[in-house]
Coordinates of C-alpha atoms and ligand atoms in Angstrom, one line a residue:
M4 CA -74.6 -40.9 137.4
I5 CA -76.9 -38.0 137.0
P6 CA -75.9 -35.7 134.1
V7 CA -76.9 -32.0 133.8
T8 CA -79.0 -32.9 130.8
R9 CA -80.0 -35.9 128.7
S10 CA -81.4 -35.5 125.1
F11 CA -84.9 -36.5 124.5
T12 CA -85.2 -39.2 121.9
P13 CA -88.7 -40.3 120.7
P14 CA -89.3 -44.1 120.3
L15 CA -87.0 -45.3 117.5
E16 CA -89.8 -47.2 115.7
E17 CA -91.6 -43.9 115.2
F18 CA -88.6 -42.5 113.4
I19 CA -88.1 -45.4 111.0
P20 CA -91.1 -44.5 108.7
Y21 CA -89.6 -41.0 108.1
L22 CA -86.3 -42.6 107.1
E23 CA -88.1 -45.1 104.8
Q24 CA -89.7 -42.1 103.1
M25 CA -86.3 -40.4 102.6
W26 CA -84.8 -43.6 101.3
K27 CA -87.6 -43.9 98.8
S28 CA -87.7 -40.2 97.6
K29 CA -83.9 -39.8 97.8
I30 CA -84.5 -36.2 99.0
L31 CA -82.1 -35.7 101.9
T32 CA -81.8 -31.9 102.1
N33 CA -82.3 -28.6 100.2
G34 CA -85.8 -27.7 101.4
G35 CA -87.4 -31.2 101.0
P36 CA -90.9 -32.1 102.1
F37 CA -90.1 -32.6 105.8
H38 CA -88.3 -29.3 105.9
E39 CA -91.4 -27.6 104.4
Q40 CA -93.8 -29.4 106.7
L41 CA -91.7 -28.5 109.8
E42 CA -91.6 -24.8 108.9
K43 CA -95.4 -24.8 108.7
E44 CA -96.0 -26.8 111.9
L45 CA -93.5 -24.7 113.9
C46 CA -95.2 -21.5 112.8
K47 CA -98.5 -22.9 114.0
Y48 CA -97.1 -24.3 117.3
L49 CA -95.0 -21.3 118.1
G50 CA -97.6 -18.7 117.0
V51 CA -95.3 -16.9 114.6
K52 CA -95.7 -15.7 111.0
Y53 CA -92.5 -16.9 109.3
I54 CA -89.7 -19.3 110.2
S55 CA -86.6 -20.3 108.3
L56 CA -85.0 -23.5 109.5
C57 CA -81.2 -23.6 109.8
S58 CA -78.5 -26.3 110.5
N59 CA -77.8 -24.9 114.0
G60 CA -78.4 -21.9 116.2
T61 CA -74.9 -20.4 115.7
L62 CA -75.4 -20.2 111.9
A63 CA -78.9 -18.8 112.5
L64 CA -77.3 -16.0 114.5
I65 CA -74.7 -15.3 111.8
V66 CA -77.2 -15.3 109.0
A67 CA -79.7 -13.1 111.1
L68 CA -77.0 -10.4 111.4
R69 CA -76.2 -10.6 107.7
T70 CA -79.9 -10.4 106.8
L71 CA -80.3 -7.0 108.5
K72 CA -76.9 -5.9 107.3
I73 CA -75.7 -5.2 110.8
T74 CA -72.3 -3.5 111.1
G75 CA -70.2 -1.4 113.5
E76 CA -71.1 -2.0 117.2
V77 CA -73.8 -4.2 118.7
I78 CA -74.9 -4.1 122.4
T79 CA -75.1 -7.5 123.9
T80 CA -75.0 -9.5 127.2
P81 CA -71.9 -11.2 128.6
Y82 CA -74.1 -13.7 130.4
S83 CA -74.8 -16.2 127.7
F84 CA -73.3 -19.1 125.7
V85 CA -70.2 -17.9 123.7
A86 CA -72.0 -18.4 120.3
T87 CA -74.0 -15.2 121.0
T88 CA -70.8 -13.0 120.8
H89 CA -69.0 -15.3 118.3
S90 CA -71.7 -14.5 115.8
L91 CA -70.8 -10.9 116.0
W92 CA -67.1 -11.7 115.5
W93 CA -67.9 -13.8 112.4
N94 CA -69.6 -10.7 111.0
N95 CA -66.7 -8.4 111.8
I96 CA -68.9 -6.5 114.4
K97 CA -67.6 -5.1 117.6
P98 CA -69.5 -6.5 120.7
V99 CA -70.3 -3.9 123.4
F100 CA -71.1 -5.7 126.6
V101 CA -73.7 -4.3 129.0
D102 CA -74.5 -5.6 132.5
I103 CA -77.5 -7.8 133.3
E104 CA -80.3 -7.2 135.8
P105 CA -80.5 -9.4 138.9
K106 CA -84.1 -10.7 138.6
T107 CA -83.9 -12.4 135.2
L108 CA -80.2 -12.2 134.4
N109 CA -81.1 -10.6 131.1
L110 CA -79.6 -7.4 129.5
D111 CA -80.5 -4.5 131.8
P112 CA -82.5 -1.9 129.9
D113 CA -81.4 0.8 132.3
K114 CA -77.8 0.4 131.2
I115 CA -78.3 0.1 127.4
E116 CA -78.5 3.8 126.5
A117 CA -75.2 4.7 128.1
A118 CA -73.5 2.2 125.8
I119 CA -74.9 3.5 122.5
T120 CA -72.4 5.3 120.3
P121 CA -72.7 6.6 116.7
K122 CA -71.4 3.2 115.5
T123 CA -74.2 1.2 117.3
T124 CA -76.6 -0.4 114.8
A125 CA -78.3 -3.1 116.9
I126 CA -79.0 -4.7 120.3
M127 CA -78.6 -8.4 120.7
P128 CA -80.2 -9.6 124.0
V129 CA -80.6 -13.2 125.1
H130 CA -83.7 -14.6 126.8
V131 CA -81.4 -16.4 129.1
Y132 CA -82.6 -19.7 130.6
G133 CA -85.8 -19.0 128.6
N134 CA -86.7 -16.0 130.8
P135 CA -88.2 -13.2 128.7
C136 CA -86.2 -10.0 128.4
D137 CA -88.0 -6.7 129.1
V138 CA -89.0 -6.6 125.4
R139 CA -91.2 -3.5 125.7
R140 CA -88.4 -1.3 127.1
I141 CA -85.8 -2.7 124.7
K142 CA -88.2 -1.9 121.8
K143 CA -88.6 1.7 123.1
I144 CA -84.9 2.2 123.2
A145 CA -84.3 0.6 119.8
D146 CA -87.1 2.8 118.3
T147 CA -85.7 6.0 119.9
Y148 CA -82.2 5.4 118.5
G149 CA -83.1 3.7 115.3
L150 CA -81.5 0.4 116.2
K151 CA -82.4 -3.2 115.1
V152 CA -83.1 -5.9 117.7
I153 CA -82.1 -9.5 117.2
Y154 CA -83.1 -11.8 120.1
D155 CA -81.0 -14.8 120.8
A156 CA -83.9 -17.1 121.8
A157 CA -81.9 -20.3 121.8
H158 CA -83.3 -21.2 125.2
T159 CA -86.9 -20.2 124.5
F160 CA -89.1 -22.9 122.9
G161 CA -92.8 -22.2 123.1
V162 CA -92.4 -19.4 125.7
T163 CA -95.3 -16.9 125.7
I164 CA -96.2 -13.7 127.5
N165 CA -100.0 -13.4 128.0
N166 CA -100.4 -16.1 125.3
K167 CA -98.2 -14.2 122.8
S168 CA -95.0 -15.8 121.6
I169 CA -91.9 -14.1 122.8
L170 CA -90.5 -14.7 119.3
N171 CA -92.8 -12.0 118.0
F172 CA -90.7 -9.3 119.6
G173 CA -87.7 -7.8 118.0
D174 CA -86.8 -7.6 114.3
L175 CA -85.6 -11.2 114.3
S176 CA -85.3 -14.0 116.8
I177 CA -83.0 -17.0 116.5
M178 CA -83.6 -20.5 118.0
S179 CA -81.4 -23.5 118.7
F180 CA -82.6 -27.0 118.4
H181 CA -79.4 -28.5 119.7
A182 CA -79.5 -32.0 121.3
T183 CA -79.4 -30.5 124.8
K184 CA -82.3 -28.1 124.3
T185 CA -86.0 -28.5 125.4
Y186 CA -86.8 -29.2 121.7
N187 CA -84.2 -30.9 119.6
T188 CA -83.5 -31.9 116.0
F189 CA -80.1 -33.4 116.9
E190 CA -78.4 -30.2 115.7
G191 CA -80.6 -27.4 114.4
G192 CA -81.9 -23.9 114.6
A193 CA -84.2 -21.3 113.1
I194 CA -84.7 -17.7 112.4
V195 CA -88.1 -16.2 113.1
C196 CA -89.2 -13.1 111.2
H197 CA -92.4 -11.2 110.6
D198 CA -92.2 -10.3 106.9
K199 CA -92.2 -12.3 103.7
A200 CA -89.5 -10.3 102.0
I201 CA -87.1 -10.8 105.0
K202 CA -87.9 -14.5 104.9
K203 CA -86.9 -14.6 101.3
R204 CA -83.6 -12.9 102.1
I205 CA -82.9 -15.3 105.0
D206 CA -83.6 -18.4 102.8
N207 CA -81.4 -17.0 100.1
L208 CA -78.5 -16.3 102.5
K209 CA -78.7 -19.8 104.1
N210 CA -78.4 -21.4 100.6
F211 CA -75.2 -19.8 99.2
G212 CA -77.1 -16.8 97.9
F213 CA -78.9 -18.8 95.2
V214 CA -82.2 -17.3 94.0
D215 CA -82.5 -19.7 91.0
E216 CA -80.5 -22.3 89.2
T217 CA -78.0 -19.8 87.7
T218 CA -78.3 -16.6 89.9
V219 CA -76.3 -16.0 93.0
V220 CA -77.2 -12.5 94.5
V221 CA -75.0 -12.4 97.6
P222 CA -72.1 -14.5 99.1
G223 CA -74.4 -16.6 101.1
I224 CA -73.5 -19.6 103.3
N225 CA -74.6 -23.1 103.8
A226 CA -76.9 -23.1 106.8
K227 CA -79.5 -25.5 105.5
M228 CA -81.3 -28.0 107.7
T229 CA -81.3 -31.6 106.4
E230 CA -84.4 -33.8 106.0
V231 CA -83.2 -36.1 108.8
Q232 CA -83.1 -33.1 111.2
A233 CA -86.5 -31.9 110.0
A234 CA -88.1 -35.3 110.4
M235 CA -86.7 -35.5 114.0
G236 CA -88.3 -32.0 114.5
L237 CA -91.7 -33.3 113.3
L238 CA -91.6 -36.2 115.7
Q239 CA -90.3 -34.2 118.6
L240 CA -93.3 -31.8 118.2
K241 CA -95.6 -34.7 119.2
Y242 CA -93.8 -35.0 122.6
I243 CA -93.0 -31.3 123.3
D244 CA -96.0 -30.5 125.5
K245 CA -95.5 -33.6 127.6
N246 CA -91.8 -32.9 127.9
I247 CA -92.3 -29.2 129.0
E248 CA -94.9 -30.5 131.6
K249 CA -92.3 -32.9 133.0
R250 CA -89.6 -30.2 133.2
K251 CA -92.1 -27.9 134.9
H252 CA -92.8 -30.7 137.5
I253 CA -89.1 -31.2 138.1
T254 CA -88.6 -27.4 138.5
E255 CA -91.4 -27.3 141.1
E256 CA -89.9 -30.2 143.0
Y257 CA -86.5 -28.5 143.1
R258 CA -88.1 -25.3 144.3
K259 CA -90.1 -27.1 147.0
K260 CA -87.2 -29.1 148.3
L261 CA -84.6 -26.3 148.2
D262 CA -86.9 -23.7 149.7
G263 CA -85.4 -22.2 152.8
V264 CA -81.8 -23.5 152.2
K265 CA -79.7 -20.6 153.6
G266 CA -77.6 -18.9 151.0
L267 CA -79.2 -20.6 148.1
T268 CA -81.5 -18.7 145.7
S269 CA -83.2 -19.6 142.4
L270 CA -85.1 -17.6 139.8
E271 CA -88.8 -17.1 140.1
D272 CA -91.6 -17.4 137.5
V273 CA -93.3 -14.2 136.3
P274 CA -97.1 -14.4 136.2
G275 CA -98.5 -14.5 132.6
V276 CA -95.4 -16.3 131.2
R277 CA -95.5 -19.8 129.9
Y278 CA -92.0 -21.2 130.4
C279 CA -90.2 -24.2 128.8
Y280 CA -87.9 -24.9 131.8
P281 CA -84.7 -25.6 129.9
Y282 CA -82.4 -25.2 132.9
F283 CA -82.6 -25.0 136.7
P284 CA -80.0 -22.6 137.9
I285 CA -79.2 -22.1 141.6
F286 CA -77.0 -19.3 143.1
I287 CA -74.8 -19.9 146.0
D288 CA -73.9 -17.1 148.4
K289 CA -70.7 -18.6 150.0
E290 CA -71.0 -16.5 153.3
R291 CA -74.6 -17.7 154.0
Y292 CA -74.4 -21.2 152.5
G293 CA -71.0 -21.9 154.2
K294 CA -69.4 -23.3 151.1
T295 CA -68.3 -21.8 147.8
R296 CA -70.2 -22.5 144.6
D297 CA -67.2 -24.5 143.4
E298 CA -67.0 -26.5 146.6
L299 CA -70.7 -27.5 146.2
Y300 CA -70.1 -28.3 142.5
D301 CA -67.2 -30.7 143.4
E302 CA -69.3 -32.2 146.3
L303 CA -72.1 -33.0 143.8
K304 CA -69.5 -34.5 141.4
K305 CA -68.3 -36.8 144.3
H306 CA -71.9 -38.1 144.4
N307 CA -71.9 -38.6 140.6
I308 CA -74.1 -35.6 140.1
F309 CA -72.9 -33.4 137.2
G310 CA -74.2 -29.8 137.4
R311 CA -72.9 -27.2 135.1
R312 CA -71.5 -23.7 135.9
Y313 CA -73.6 -22.2 133.2
F314 CA -72.7 -19.3 132.4
Y315 CA -69.2 -19.2 133.8
P316 CA -66.9 -17.6 132.8
L317 CA -68.7 -14.6 131.3
I318 CA -68.2 -14.3 127.5
S319 CA -66.5 -11.0 128.2
Q320 CA -63.9 -12.9 130.3
F321 CA -62.7 -15.1 127.4
P322 CA -59.4 -14.0 126.0
S323 CA -61.0 -13.2 122.6
Y324 CA -63.1 -10.5 124.2
S325 CA -61.5 -9.6 127.5
G326 CA -59.4 -6.8 125.9
L327 CA -62.5 -4.8 125.0
E328 CA -63.2 -1.6 127.0
S329 CA -66.7 -2.9 127.9
A330 CA -65.3 -6.2 129.1
K331 CA -63.0 -4.6 131.8
P332 CA -63.4 -6.1 135.3
G333 CA -65.8 -4.1 137.5
K334 CA -67.8 -2.8 134.6
M335 CA -70.6 -5.4 134.9
P336 CA -70.9 -6.0 138.7
V337 CA -74.2 -8.0 138.5
A338 CA -73.0 -10.4 135.8
E339 CA -69.6 -10.7 137.6
K340 CA -71.5 -11.7 140.8
F341 CA -73.9 -14.2 139.3
T342 CA -71.3 -16.0 137.2
K343 CA -69.4 -16.9 140.4
Q344 CA -72.5 -18.2 142.1
V345 CA -74.3 -20.2 139.5
I346 CA -74.7 -24.0 139.1
C347 CA -77.3 -25.4 136.7
L348 CA -78.8 -28.6 138.3
P349 CA -79.7 -31.6 136.3
I350 CA -83.0 -31.3 134.4
Y351 CA -84.5 -33.4 131.6
P352 CA -87.8 -35.1 131.0
T353 CA -86.7 -38.6 132.1
L354 CA -85.0 -37.4 135.3
S355 CA -86.8 -39.3 138.2
L356 CA -88.1 -37.5 141.3
Q357 CA -85.8 -39.9 143.2
D358 CA -82.8 -38.4 141.5
V359 CA -84.1 -34.9 142.2
N360 CA -84.3 -35.9 145.8
K361 CA -80.8 -37.2 145.7
V362 CA -79.5 -33.9 144.2
C363 CA -81.4 -31.9 146.9
S364 CA -80.2 -34.0 149.8
V365 CA -76.5 -33.5 148.8
I366 CA -77.1 -29.7 148.6
K367 CA -79.0 -29.7 151.9
K368 CA -76.5 -32.0 153.8
N369 CA -74.3 -28.9 154.0
Ligands
PLP13 C1 -77.8 -18.7 124.2 C2 -77.3 -19.5 123.1 N1 -77.1 -19.0 121.9 C3 -76.7 -19.7 120.8 C4 -76.4 -21.1 121.0 C5 -75.9 -21.8 119.8 O1 -76.8 -22.8 119.3 P1 -76.2 -24.1 118.5 O2 -75.6 -24.9 119.5 O3 -77.5 -24.7 118.0 O4 -75.3 -23.6 117.5 C6 -76.6 -21.7 122.2 C7 -76.5 -23.1 122.4 O5 -76.0 -24.0 122.2 C8 -77.1 -20.9 123.3 O6 -77.3 -21.5 124.5

């Protein structure tokens, strides 16, 4: 069976010394030595000024919104994992969905301005599949209208544009280190910021609002990363470059093998961008391919190949959000088209080229 993803686990014997140290020190969480070391090493690896580790990406999003005191309405994309919009709901913020653009499937800057109202306080775009958003144009719009920008960079580990980290754009970026991501700490996440005072506010919010032993300044939450997670993060960092290389190689194989298949398209790399290749989405045009996306998805399953229709349905199509004006059918034609066409094919560092061949031959048999 070929799953859509398989978590990368470093050799177990390399993890044991970290556990031994924890058993000795009895420090398991609350900003212990591994937590501190990982924040430093991630800042260096990612090329960012400040990072606050969190227990997962969803809480990182929720805390990021609280940090900037975002209220009212936030403009966001329907083409993402539900946690992006759920984080707004948890902060009592109204999501306003805006369509995506067809090249990257990210929030379309041309359509943002029309969605701004007096209640809009921020834009929350997603670098979907690790493809950078049009960060310069989004910044220009945000500056013009006095809006904050919080990037959901859950798919974006080590992604750079002209050697500059994508995480340096926007007021804040959040990351996910979930088991299925390019870089994982079992569960985990982080908030990236550019200012010491903001980091202090985040660290305070993620720890119940405590600033010292007896002072609680705000009703914070528990979004702390444990020492076990941080230790896993330190170990994963030793393998990350090799793993990204392997993912790149698999992506190139897919592209080569699927090139010329009628009715099948995939996304292209933009020059100057270093990618982390977290997913390999393909898009099926049923007229030209001769089968619907779902027929191909089922066909792959019959061969024990488990793709994922990621992102389908759109977040705006879930009952929690489908009643919103911005979620109405026909409002986001690009997102509505791609959500019906997408299948993410298996990709993970240990996927063999033989298995890549097998996936491609089922697709091409059609
Ligand atoms: C785009 C996006 N945002 C947020 C999340 C939530 O992250 P986590 O699973 O770490 O809570 C995920 C994934 O899991 C995601 O894909």
